[in-house]
Coordinates of C-alpha atoms in Angstrom, one line a residue:
X1 CA 0.1 -0.3 -0.3
X2 CA 2.0 3.5 -0.8
X3 CA 1.8 5.8 2.5
X4 CA -0.8 9.6 1.4
X5 CA 1.5 12.1 0.1
X6 CA 0.1 15.6 -0.1
X7 CA 1.2 18.4 -3.0
X8 CA 3.0 21.8 -1.7
X9 CA 0.6 24.4 -1.7
X10 CA 3.8 26.9 -2.8
X11 CA 5.8 24.4 -5.5
X12 CA 2.7 21.9 -6.1
X13 CA 5.9 19.3 -4.8
X14 CA 4.7 15.8 -3.8
X15 CA 5.6 15.4 -0.3
X16 CA 4.7 12.1 1.6
X17 CA 1.5 13.0 4.2
X18 CA 3.5 13.4 7.5
X19 CA 5.9 16.3 5.9
X20 CA 5.6 19.6 7.8
X21 CA 8.3 21.6 5.1
X22 CA 8.5 21.0 1.4
X23 CA 12.3 19.6 0.7
X24 CA 11.8 21.2 -2.4
X25 CA 10.7 24.6 -2.1
X26 CA 11.8 24.6 1.7
X27 CA 8.9 26.6 2.4
X28 CA 6.6 25.0 5.2
X29 CA 3.1 23.8 4.8
X30 CA -0.1 25.1 6.7
X31 CA -0.5 24.0 9.9
X32 CA 3.1 22.8 10.2
X33 CA 5.4 25.2 12.7
X34 CA 8.5 26.3 11.9
X35 CA 11.1 25.4 14.3
X36 CA 13.6 27.6 15.7
X37 CA 16.8 27.9 13.8
X38 CA 19.9 28.5 16.2
X39 CA 20.9 32.0 15.9
X40 CA 24.3 31.7 15.5
X41 CA 24.8 36.1 15.0
X42 CA 23.4 36.3 18.5
X43 CA 25.5 33.8 20.3
X44 CA 28.8 34.8 18.6
X45 CA 27.3 38.9 19.6
X46 CA 27.7 37.2 23.3
X47 CA 30.9 35.3 23.4
X48 CA 32.6 37.9 21.5
X49 CA 30.9 40.2 24.9
X50 CA 32.3 37.5 27.9
X51 CA 35.5 37.5 26.5
X52 CA 35.8 41.6 26.7
X53 CA 34.8 41.5 30.1
X54 CA 37.3 38.7 30.8
X55 CA 40.1 40.9 28.8
X56 CA 38.8 44.2 30.9
X57 CA 39.4 42.5 34.2
X58 CA 42.8 41.0 33.7
X59 CA 43.5 44.8 32.4
X60 CA 42.7 45.9 36.1
X61 CA 44.2 43.4 37.9
X62 CA 47.1 44.2 36.2
X63 CA 46.4 47.7 36.3
X64 CA 45.9 47.8 40.4
X65 CA 49.2 45.7 40.8
X66 CA 51.6 48.2 38.6
X67 CA 49.7 51.2 41.0
X68 CA 50.6 48.5 44.2
X69 CA 54.1 48.5 42.6
X70 CA 54.7 51.7 42.2
X71 CA 53.9 53.3 45.7
X72 CA 56.2 50.5 47.5
X73 CA 58.6 50.9 45.5
X74 CA 57.4 55.3 45.9
X75 CA 57.8 53.7 49.8
X76 CA 60.7 51.9 49.5
X77 CA 62.9 54.9 48.8
X78 CA 60.9 57.5 51.2
X79 CA 61.8 54.7 54.2
X80 CA 65.2 54.7 52.6
X81 CA 66.3 58.1 52.4
X82 CA 65.2 58.6 55.7
X83 CA 67.1 56.8 57.3
X84 CA 70.5 57.8 55.4
X85 CA 69.2 60.8 57.0
X86 CA 69.0 58.8 60.0
X87 CA 72.5 57.2 59.9
X88 CA 73.8 60.6 59.6
X89 CA 72.5 62.6 62.5
X90 CA 73.3 59.2 64.1
X91 CA 77.4 59.6 63.8
X92 CA 76.8 63.4 65.0
X93 CA 75.4 62.3 68.3
X94 CA 78.3 59.8 68.4
X95 CA 80.5 62.6 67.9
X96 CA 78.8 65.3 70.1
X97 CA 78.3 61.8 72.7
X98 CA 82.4 61.6 73.0
X99 CA 83.3 65.3 73.5
X100 CA 80.7 65.8 76.6
X101 CA 80.6 62.4 77.9
X102 CA 77.2 63.3 79.0
X103 CA 77.2 59.2 80.8
X104 CA 79.7 60.7 83.1
X105 CA 82.2 57.7 82.6
X106 CA 85.4 60.4 82.4
X107 CA 86.3 58.4 79.1
X108 CA 85.6 59.6 75.2
X109 CA 83.7 56.6 74.3
X110 CA 81.0 56.2 72.2
X111 CA 77.3 56.1 73.4
X112 CA 74.9 52.8 72.0
X113 CA 71.1 53.9 71.1
X114 CA 70.2 54.1 74.5
X115 CA 72.8 56.4 76.1
X116 CA 72.0 58.2 73.0
X117 CA 68.5 58.6 73.2
X118 CA 69.0 59.7 77.2
X119 CA 71.3 62.0 76.7
X120 CA 69.1 63.2 74.1
X121 CA 71.1 63.3 71.3
X122 CA 68.8 61.2 68.6
X123 CA 64.7 61.4 68.8
X124 CA 62.9 58.2 70.7
X125 CA 62.3 56.5 67.5
X126 CA 65.8 56.0 66.6
X127 CA 66.9 55.6 70.1
X128 CA 63.9 52.9 70.1
X129 CA 65.8 50.9 67.3
X130 CA 62.6 51.2 65.1
X131 CA 62.3 53.8 63.2
X132 CA 61.5 54.2 59.1
X133 CA 60.2 50.3 58.6
X134 CA 64.2 49.9 59.5
X135 CA 65.4 47.8 62.7
X136 CA 68.2 50.0 64.0
X137 CA 71.9 49.4 66.2
X138 CA 74.2 50.6 67.4
X139 CA 77.7 48.4 68.6
X140 CA 80.5 50.1 70.1
X141 CA 83.5 48.4 69.9
X142 CA 84.6 46.0 72.8
X143 CA 88.4 46.7 72.3
X144 CA 88.7 50.3 71.4
X145 CA 85.4 51.8 72.7
X146 CA 87.1 55.4 72.1
X147 CA 87.7 55.0 68.7
X148 CA 85.5 52.8 66.9
X149 CA 81.6 52.2 66.8
X150 CA 79.5 50.9 64.0
X151 CA 75.5 51.4 63.2
X152 CA 73.5 49.3 61.2
X153 CA 69.6 49.3 59.6
X154 CA 68.0 46.4 58.8
X155 CA 64.1 46.3 56.8
X156 CA 61.6 45.0 58.7
X157 CA 60.6 42.7 55.7
X158 CA 63.5 42.7 53.8
X159 CA 62.3 41.8 50.2
X160 CA 65.4 38.8 48.8
X161 CA 65.8 40.8 45.7
X162 CA 65.3 44.2 46.1
X163 CA 66.0 45.3 50.3
X164 CA 68.4 47.3 50.9
X165 CA 70.8 47.5 54.5
X166 CA 72.8 50.5 55.8
X167 CA 75.9 51.2 57.7
X168 CA 77.4 54.3 59.3
X169 CA 81.1 54.0 62.0
X170 CA 83.1 56.4 63.4
X171 CA 84.5 57.1 60.2
X172 CA 81.1 59.2 59.7
X173 CA 80.5 57.9 55.6
X174 CA 77.4 55.7 55.5
X175 CA 77.4 52.6 53.2
X176 CA 74.4 50.3 51.5
X177 CA 74.3 47.4 50.7
X178 CA 72.4 44.4 49.6
X179 CA 73.4 41.6 51.7
X180 CA 72.8 41.9 55.6
X181 CA 75.5 43.6 57.0
X182 CA 76.2 42.2 60.4
X183 CA 77.4 44.5 63.5
X184 CA 81.4 44.0 64.0
X185 CA 81.9 44.9 68.0
X186 CA 85.2 44.8 67.3
X187 CA 87.0 46.0 64.1
X188 CA 83.9 48.4 63.0
X189 CA 83.7 47.4 60.0
X190 CA 82.1 47.5 56.4
X191 CA 81.2 44.2 54.7
X192 CA 82.7 43.7 51.2
X193 CA 79.3 43.9 50.2
X194 CA 78.7 47.5 50.7
X195 CA 79.4 50.6 48.8
X196 CA 78.9 54.1 49.6
X197 CA 76.0 55.9 49.6
X198 CA 75.6 58.8 47.2
X199 CA 75.1 62.5 48.6
X200 CA 72.4 63.0 45.9
X201 CA 68.4 62.5 47.0
X202 CA 68.6 58.9 44.4
X203 CA 71.0 57.6 47.3
X204 CA 72.7 56.4 43.8

């Protein structure tokens, strides 16, 4: 038995009775609802939109990181300039301590941070050993206390790749190093890794 057929009202092509769309002209037959065709353009636009949003987020993160790094470098540079200034003031204070003998021991020796602070030769922050995010230490020579002393300033939160350490001694010269500077209580000398600090603001 031959299956029932029906003609396409648009092109008269003979079609199976169950057909909803003409295979010849592509038109839908009366009573048949057209199937929703995927809208590729909308899908593509949506995908592009999400990509742009993702790129904007990445750009914002990179920009925020750059701003944060720049602020950290600026703060570190300011702290280091203050540290160098503190060490130079410390050298002047040691000279006055030796001349005035505020501890009254009758010897022209040098003082510790606490002694310099008690004599009013340095400020309370420096006397406490903590200032400008650095730890300050002073060592008077145990073999020549009337001739030598050394002060070092180490960052409180050192960065292995960027932190610098500073020191000053009885010569009045300030040195810096990318390696930690030991507190030499004998010869009170700078290590070989240290180099003089320029007197310019850039601290080259």
